[in-house]
CSV table of C-alpha atoms (C1' of nucleotides) in Angstrom, one decimal:
chain,number,residue,atom,x,y,z
B,1326,MET,CA,-20.8,2.0,-8.2
B,1327,ILE,CA,-17.3,0.6,-6.2
B,1328,GLN,CA,-14.4,1.6,-7.5
B,1329,ILE,CA,-11.2,0.8,-5.6
B,1330,SER,CA,-6.8,3.0,-5.2
B,1331,SER,CA,-4.4,1.6,-6.5
B,1332,ASP,CA,-3.9,2.5,-2.6
B,1333,VAL,CA,-5.8,-0.7,-1.7
B,1334,ILE,CA,-3.7,-3.0,-3.6
B,1335,ARG,CA,-0.5,-1.9,-2.8
B,1336,GLY,CA,2.6,-4.1,-3.8
B,1337,TYR,CA,-0.1,-6.1,-5.8
B,1338,ASN,CA,0.2,-3.8,-8.8
B,1339,ASP,CA,3.4,-5.6,-10.1
B,1340,THR,CA,1.8,-8.8,-10.4
B,1341,MET,CA,-1.4,-7.8,-11.9
B,1342,ILE,CA,1.1,-6.4,-14.9
B,1343,LEU,CA,3.2,-9.4,-14.7
B,1344,TYR,CA,0.6,-12.0,-14.7
B,1345,LEU,CA,-1.1,-9.8,-18.6
B,1346,LEU,CA,2.5,-10.1,-19.3
B,1347,TRP,CA,2.7,-14.3,-19.0
B,1348,ASP,CA,1.8,-15.0,-22.5
B,1349,ALA,CA,3.3,-11.8,-24.9
B,1350,PRO,CA,4.6,-9.0,-24.8
B,1351,SER,CA,2.5,-5.4,-24.6
B,1352,TYR,CA,2.5,-2.1,-23.5
B,1353,GLY,CA,1.4,0.5,-21.1
B,1354,TYR,CA,-2.3,1.5,-23.1
B,1355,GLU,CA,-2.8,-2.4,-23.8
B,1356,ILE,CA,-2.3,-3.5,-20.0
B,1357,SER,CA,-4.2,-0.5,-18.8
B,1358,LYS,CA,-7.2,-1.3,-20.8
B,1359,ARG,CA,-7.1,-5.1,-20.5
B,1360,ILE,CA,-7.3,-4.5,-16.4
B,1361,SER,CA,-10.2,-2.3,-16.5
B,1362,GLU,CA,-12.1,-4.4,-18.8
B,1363,MET,CA,-11.2,-7.3,-16.6
B,1364,THR,CA,-12.3,-5.8,-14.0
B,1365,ASP,CA,-15.7,-3.9,-14.6
B,1366,GLU,CA,-13.9,-0.5,-14.3
B,1367,MET,CA,-13.6,-1.2,-10.5
B,1368,TYR,CA,-10.3,-0.7,-10.6
B,1369,ASN,CA,-8.0,1.6,-13.3
B,1370,ILE,CA,-4.3,1.9,-12.7
B,1371,LYS,CA,-3.6,5.7,-12.9
B,1372,GLU,CA,-1.4,5.9,-15.9
B,1373,THR,CA,1.9,7.0,-13.1
B,1374,THR,CA,0.8,4.0,-11.9
B,1375,LEU,CA,1.6,1.7,-13.9
B,1376,TYR,CA,4.7,3.4,-16.3
B,1377,SER,CA,6.5,3.7,-12.9
B,1378,ALA,CA,5.5,-0.2,-12.2
B,1379,PHE,CA,7.0,-0.7,-15.1
B,1380,LYS,CA,10.4,1.3,-15.0
B,1381,ARG,CA,10.5,-0.1,-11.9
B,1382,MET,CA,10.3,-3.8,-12.9
B,1383,GLU,CA,12.6,-3.6,-15.7
B,1384,LYS,CA,15.4,-2.3,-12.9
B,1385,GLU,CA,14.3,-5.3,-11.3
B,1386,GLY,CA,14.8,-7.5,-13.6
B,1387,LEU,CA,11.4,-8.9,-14.0
B,1388,VAL,CA,10.4,-7.6,-17.3
B,1389,THR,CA,12.6,-6.4,-19.9
B,1390,SER,CA,11.2,-3.8,-23.3
B,1391,PHE,CA,11.8,-3.4,-26.5
B,1392,TYR,CA,10.9,-0.2,-28.9
B,1393,GLN,CA,8.5,-1.7,-32.0
B,1394,SER,CA,5.9,0.3,-34.7
B,1395,ALA,CA,2.6,-0.7,-34.7
B,1396,GLU,CA,0.4,-2.1,-37.1
B,1397,ASN,CA,-1.7,1.8,-37.0
B,1398,GLY,CA,2.4,3.3,-37.5
B,1399,LYS,CA,3.0,4.7,-33.9
B,1400,ARG,CA,5.8,3.7,-31.7
B,1401,ARG,CA,5.7,1.8,-28.6
B,1402,THR,CA,7.2,0.4,-25.5
B,1403,TYR,CA,6.9,-3.1,-25.5
B,1404,TYR,CA,6.8,-4.7,-22.4
B,1405,GLN,CA,7.8,-9.0,-21.8
B,1406,ILE,CA,8.0,-10.7,-18.8
B,1407,THR,CA,11.7,-12.2,-18.0
B,1408,ASP,CA,12.2,-15.9,-15.6
B,1409,SER,CA,12.5,-13.8,-12.9
B,1410,GLY,CA,9.8,-12.2,-13.5
B,1411,ARG,CA,7.5,-15.0,-13.7
B,1412,SER,CA,9.1,-16.8,-10.8
B,1413,TYR,CA,8.2,-12.7,-8.8
B,1414,TYR,CA,5.1,-13.7,-10.2
B,1415,ARG,CA,4.3,-16.8,-8.4
B,1416,SER,CA,6.0,-16.3,-4.7
B,1417,LYS,CA,3.1,-13.4,-4.7
B,1418,CYS,CA,0.3,-15.4,-5.8
B,1419,ASP,CA,1.3,-17.8,-2.2
B,1420,GLU,CA,1.9,-14.5,-1.1
B,1421,TRP,CA,-1.6,-13.8,-1.9
B,1422,GLN,CA,-3.2,-16.7,-0.3
B,1423,VAL,CA,-1.8,-16.7,3.2
B,1424,THR,CA,-2.0,-12.3,3.1
B,1425,LYS,CA,-6.3,-12.9,2.2
B,1426,ASP,CA,-6.0,-15.6,5.2
B,1427,VAL,CA,-5.0,-13.3,7.2
B,1428,VAL,CA,-7.2,-10.5,6.7
B,1429,GLU,CA,-9.4,-12.8,6.5
B,1430,HIS,CA,-9.7,-13.1,9.7
B,1431,PHE,CA,-10.5,-9.1,10.7
B,1432,ILE,CA,-13.5,-9.1,8.2
B,1433,ARG,CA,-16.4,-9.8,9.4
B,1434,GLU,CA,-18.8,-11.0,5.8
B,1435,GLU,CA,-23.0,-10.8,6.1
W,1256,MET,CA,6.9,-20.3,7.9
W,1257,ILE,CA,5.9,-17.3,5.2
W,1258,GLN,CA,5.7,-14.4,7.6
W,1259,ILE,CA,4.0,-11.2,5.6
W,1260,SER,CA,5.3,-8.1,5.9
W,1261,SER,CA,2.7,-5.2,6.8
W,1262,ASP,CA,3.5,-3.6,3.7
W,1263,VAL,CA,1.4,-6.1,1.4
W,1264,ILE,CA,-1.6,-5.6,3.6
W,1265,ARG,CA,-0.2,-1.4,3.8
W,1266,GLY,CA,-4.1,0.2,4.4
W,1267,TYR,CA,-5.6,-2.5,6.1
W,1268,ASN,CA,-3.7,-2.3,9.7
W,1269,ASP,CA,-7.0,0.3,11.2
W,1270,THR,CA,-9.1,-2.5,9.8
W,1271,MET,CA,-7.4,-5.1,11.3
W,1272,ILE,CA,-7.6,-2.4,15.0
W,1273,LEU,CA,-10.7,-1.8,14.8
W,1274,TYR,CA,-12.2,-5.5,14.6
W,1275,LEU,CA,-10.2,-6.0,18.3
W,1276,LEU,CA,-11.9,-3.5,19.5
W,1277,TRP,CA,-15.0,-4.1,18.3
W,1278,ASP,CA,-16.8,-5.3,22.0
W,1279,ALA,CA,-14.6,-4.0,24.3
W,1280,PRO,CA,-11.5,-1.1,24.4
W,1281,SER,CA,-7.7,-2.1,24.5
W,1282,TYR,CA,-4.4,-0.7,24.3
W,1283,GLY,CA,-1.4,-1.4,22.5
W,1284,TYR,CA,-0.2,-4.3,24.0
W,1285,GLU,CA,-2.7,-6.3,23.9
W,1286,ILE,CA,-3.8,-5.5,20.6
W,1287,SER,CA,-0.5,-6.5,19.2
W,1288,LYS,CA,-0.5,-10.2,21.1
W,1289,ARG,CA,-3.9,-10.8,19.9
W,1290,ILE,CA,-3.5,-10.5,16.4
W,1291,SER,CA,0.4,-13.3,16.9
W,1292,GLU,CA,-1.8,-15.2,17.9
W,1293,MET,CA,-4.9,-15.3,15.8
W,1294,THR,CA,-2.1,-14.9,12.7
W,1295,ASP,CA,-0.9,-18.1,13.9
W,1296,GLU,CA,2.4,-15.7,14.0
W,1297,MET,CA,1.9,-15.1,10.6
W,1298,TYR,CA,1.4,-11.4,10.8
W,1299,ASN,CA,3.0,-9.4,14.1
W,1300,ILE,CA,2.1,-6.0,13.8
W,1301,LYS,CA,5.9,-3.6,14.2
W,1302,GLU,CA,5.2,-1.8,17.5
W,1303,THR,CA,5.6,1.9,15.5
W,1304,THR,CA,3.0,0.8,14.1
W,1305,LEU,CA,0.4,-0.1,16.1
W,1306,TYR,CA,0.7,2.7,18.3
W,1307,SER,CA,0.9,5.1,15.3
W,1308,ALA,CA,-2.3,3.0,13.8
W,1309,PHE,CA,-3.6,4.4,16.9
W,1310,LYS,CA,-3.2,8.1,17.2
W,1311,ARG,CA,-4.3,8.4,13.0
W,1312,MET,CA,-6.9,7.2,14.2
W,1313,GLU,CA,-7.7,9.1,17.5
W,1314,LYS,CA,-7.2,12.7,15.4
W,1315,GLU,CA,-9.6,10.8,13.2
W,1316,GLY,CA,-12.3,9.7,15.2
W,1317,LEU,CA,-12.1,6.4,14.8
W,1318,VAL,CA,-11.8,5.2,18.8
W,1319,THR,CA,-11.2,7.3,22.0
W,1320,SER,CA,-8.3,6.6,23.9
W,1321,PHE,CA,-8.6,6.8,28.1
W,1322,TYR,CA,-5.6,5.9,30.9
W,1323,GLN,CA,-6.1,3.6,33.8
W,1324,SER,CA,-4.3,2.2,35.9
W,1325,ALA,CA,-4.7,-1.8,35.2
W,1326,GLU,CA,-4.7,-4.9,38.2
W,1327,ASN,CA,-0.5,-4.5,37.8
W,1328,GLY,CA,-0.6,-1.4,38.5
W,1329,LYS,CA,0.6,-0.6,35.4
W,1330,ARG,CA,0.0,2.8,33.8
W,1331,ARG,CA,-2.0,2.0,30.1
W,1332,THR,CA,-3.9,3.4,26.8
W,1333,TYR,CA,-6.9,1.9,26.2
W,1334,TYR,CA,-8.7,2.8,23.4
W,1335,GLN,CA,-12.1,2.7,22.4
W,1336,ILE,CA,-13.8,2.4,18.8
W,1337,THR,CA,-16.4,5.5,18.0
W,1338,ASP,CA,-19.6,5.0,16.4
W,1339,SER,CA,-17.3,6.5,12.9
W,1340,GLY,CA,-14.8,3.4,13.4
W,1341,ARG,CA,-17.9,1.1,13.2
W,1342,SER,CA,-18.6,2.7,9.8
W,1343,TYR,CA,-15.6,2.5,8.7
W,1344,TYR,CA,-15.2,-1.0,9.4
W,1345,ARG,CA,-18.3,-2.2,7.8
W,1346,SER,CA,-16.7,0.1,4.9
W,1347,LYS,CA,-13.6,-1.2,4.9
W,1348,CYS,CA,-15.4,-5.1,5.1
W,1349,ASP,CA,-17.0,-4.2,2.3
W,1350,GLU,CA,-14.2,-2.5,0.1
W,1351,TRP,CA,-12.2,-6.0,1.0
W,1352,GLN,CA,-15.0,-8.0,-0.4
W,1353,VAL,CA,-13.9,-5.8,-4.0
W,1354,THR,CA,-10.4,-5.5,-3.8
W,1355,LYS,CA,-10.2,-9.1,-3.1
W,1356,ASP,CA,-12.3,-9.8,-6.3
W,1357,VAL,CA,-10.1,-7.7,-8.0
W,1358,VAL,CA,-7.2,-9.1,-7.7
W,1359,GLU,CA,-7.6,-12.7,-7.9
W,1360,HIS,CA,-8.6,-11.8,-11.5
W,1361,PHE,CA,-4.7,-11.7,-11.9
W,1362,ILE,CA,-3.6,-14.5,-9.3
W,1363,ARG,CA,-3.8,-18.5,-10.7
W,1364,GLU,CA,-3.9,-20.3,-8.1
W,1365,GLU,CA,-2.1,-24.4,-8.3
A,371,DC,C1',-7.5,22.7,-42.7
A,372,DT,C1',-8.6,23.0,-37.8
A,373,DG,C1',-9.5,21.7,-33.2
A,374,DT,C1',-10.8,17.0,-30.9
A,375,DC,C1',-10.1,12.9,-29.5
A,376,DG,C1',-7.2,8.5,-28.7
A,377,DT,C1',-3.5,6.8,-28.9
A,378,DA,C1',1.3,6.5,-26.2
A,379,DC,C1',4.3,7.9,-23.5
A,380,DT,C1',8.0,11.2,-19.8
A,381,DA,C1',8.9,14.8,-15.8
A,382,DT,C1',8.3,15.8,-11.3
A,383,DG,C1',6.6,16.9,-7.2
A,384,DT,C1',3.3,15.4,-2.6
A,385,DC,C1',2.0,12.1,0.4
A,386,DT,C1',1.1,8.3,3.1
A,387,DG,C1',2.0,4.5,5.5
A,388,DA,C1',4.9,1.0,7.1
A,389,DC,C1',9.3,0.7,9.3
A,390,DG,C1',14.7,0.8,11.0
A,391,DT,C1',16.8,2.5,15.2
A,392,DA,C1',16.7,3.9,19.8
A,393,DG,C1',15.5,5.1,24.1
A,394,DT,C1',12.2,5.8,28.7
A,395,DA,C1',10.3,3.4,33.1
A,396,DA,C1',7.4,0.5,35.5
A,397,DG,C1',7.2,-4.2,37.4
A,398,DT,C1',8.4,-9.9,37.5
A,399,DG,C1',11.2,-13.5,37.8
A,400,DT,C1',16.1,-15.2,39.4
G,1191,DA,C1',21.5,-7.2,40.4
G,1192,DC,C1',20.1,-7.6,35.8
G,1193,DA,C1',17.5,-9.5,32.7
G,1194,DC,C1',13.4,-9.9,30.5
G,1195,DT,C1',8.2,-8.3,29.9
G,1196,DT,C1',5.2,-5.2,29.4
G,1197,DA,C1',4.2,-0.1,27.7
G,1198,DC,C1',5.0,3.0,25.4
G,1199,DT,C1',6.7,8.4,22.8
G,1200,DA,C1',10.5,10.0,18.8
G,1201,DC,C1',12.5,10.8,15.2
G,1202,DG,C1',13.9,9.5,11.1
G,1203,DT,C1',13.5,6.9,6.4
G,1204,DC,C1',11.6,4.8,2.1
G,1205,DA,C1',8.4,3.2,-1.3
G,1206,DG,C1',4.4,3.4,-4.3
G,1207,DA,C1',1.2,5.4,-5.3
G,1208,DC,C1',-0.5,9.7,-7.2
G,1209,DA,C1',-1.6,14.9,-8.7
G,1210,DT,C1',-0.4,17.8,-12.9
G,1211,DA,C1',0.9,18.8,-16.2
G,1212,DG,C1',3.2,18.5,-20.8
G,1213,DT,C1',4.5,16.7,-25.2
G,1214,DA,C1',3.3,14.2,-29.8
G,1215,DC,C1',1.9,11.5,-33.5
G,1216,DG,C1',-2.8,9.5,-35.9
G,1217,DA,C1',-7.3,9.6,-36.8
G,1218,DC,C1',-11.9,12.2,-37.9
G,1219,DA,C1',-15.8,15.4,-38.3
G,1220,DG,C1',-16.7,19.7,-39.0
DNA sequence: CTGTCGTACTATGTCTGACGTAGTAAGTGT
DNA sequence: ACACTTACTACGTCAGACATAGTACGACAG
C-alpha cells in the first residue's frame, strides 16, 4: 500500500481542510478521519500538521473558530470557513489545474 | 498569465530535472531554459533552486557531474543521470499518480 | 475500580526545499 | 566601453511538515 506524506502535497493541506469545511463547521479529529476515509488511507494527515494548519488559517482569516460541547460531553474547537476562505479555496483549485499540467510535462506514464 | 512558484511542486523539481537528463547529460542554464519553454513560462525554476537540486542529487547519487568546455569556450558543469536516478524518477512518477488522485478528491473543478 | 483505548487537543523543537540577495567571471553584441 | 547573456557560487532566511511528548476526559473491559 502506497502511503504519501504531507510533504508531497505541501501547501495543499489547507485546501483539503477548507474543502471539508465547505458545507458545515468541523473539528480536528473529524477532519482527520474524513481525509483518511476519502483517500482510502493513502493519506493520513498528521495531527500536528492539521492543528497548525488550523492556527495558520485562523490567523489569515480563512476560518473562524468556536468552542462547543459535543453530544458526548466533550469540548471541541469547531472551525468554520469564511468568505475569504472560500475564495482562497477557489484560487487554489485553479492553481492546482496549472500545477498539474506543469508537472505532467515531466512525468512518464506507463 | 498564471505563474506558479516552486513551492507548490516542492519535491518535484528533482523529478523534472531528471526527466530532462534522461536521454543526455545537460547543465544548469539549459535545464532552466527547457523548463521555461516546456511550460510556456508558467514555471521558471529559480537558479538557486536548480543548482542546489543538482548538489543534493549528486550527494544522493542520482546524478554525476563532469566539467567540459563547450563549443563557445565556456566551462560548464554537466550532469548525467545514474541508474539510481532513473529508478528514483520512476518511483516519483508512481508517487505522482497517487498524489494527484489524493489531491483531486478535494478539488472542485468547474 | 483500574488500566487501556479512543477522543481532542497543546507545546516545542527540528528539518528541508525553496527562495532572496549578492557577487564573480567570461564571452557576445552594439 | 558597457550592457547583456551565460554559467555559475555563497550565504542566509522562511514556512510548512513532522517527531516527540504531554495533558485531559469519557467509555468500556476485566
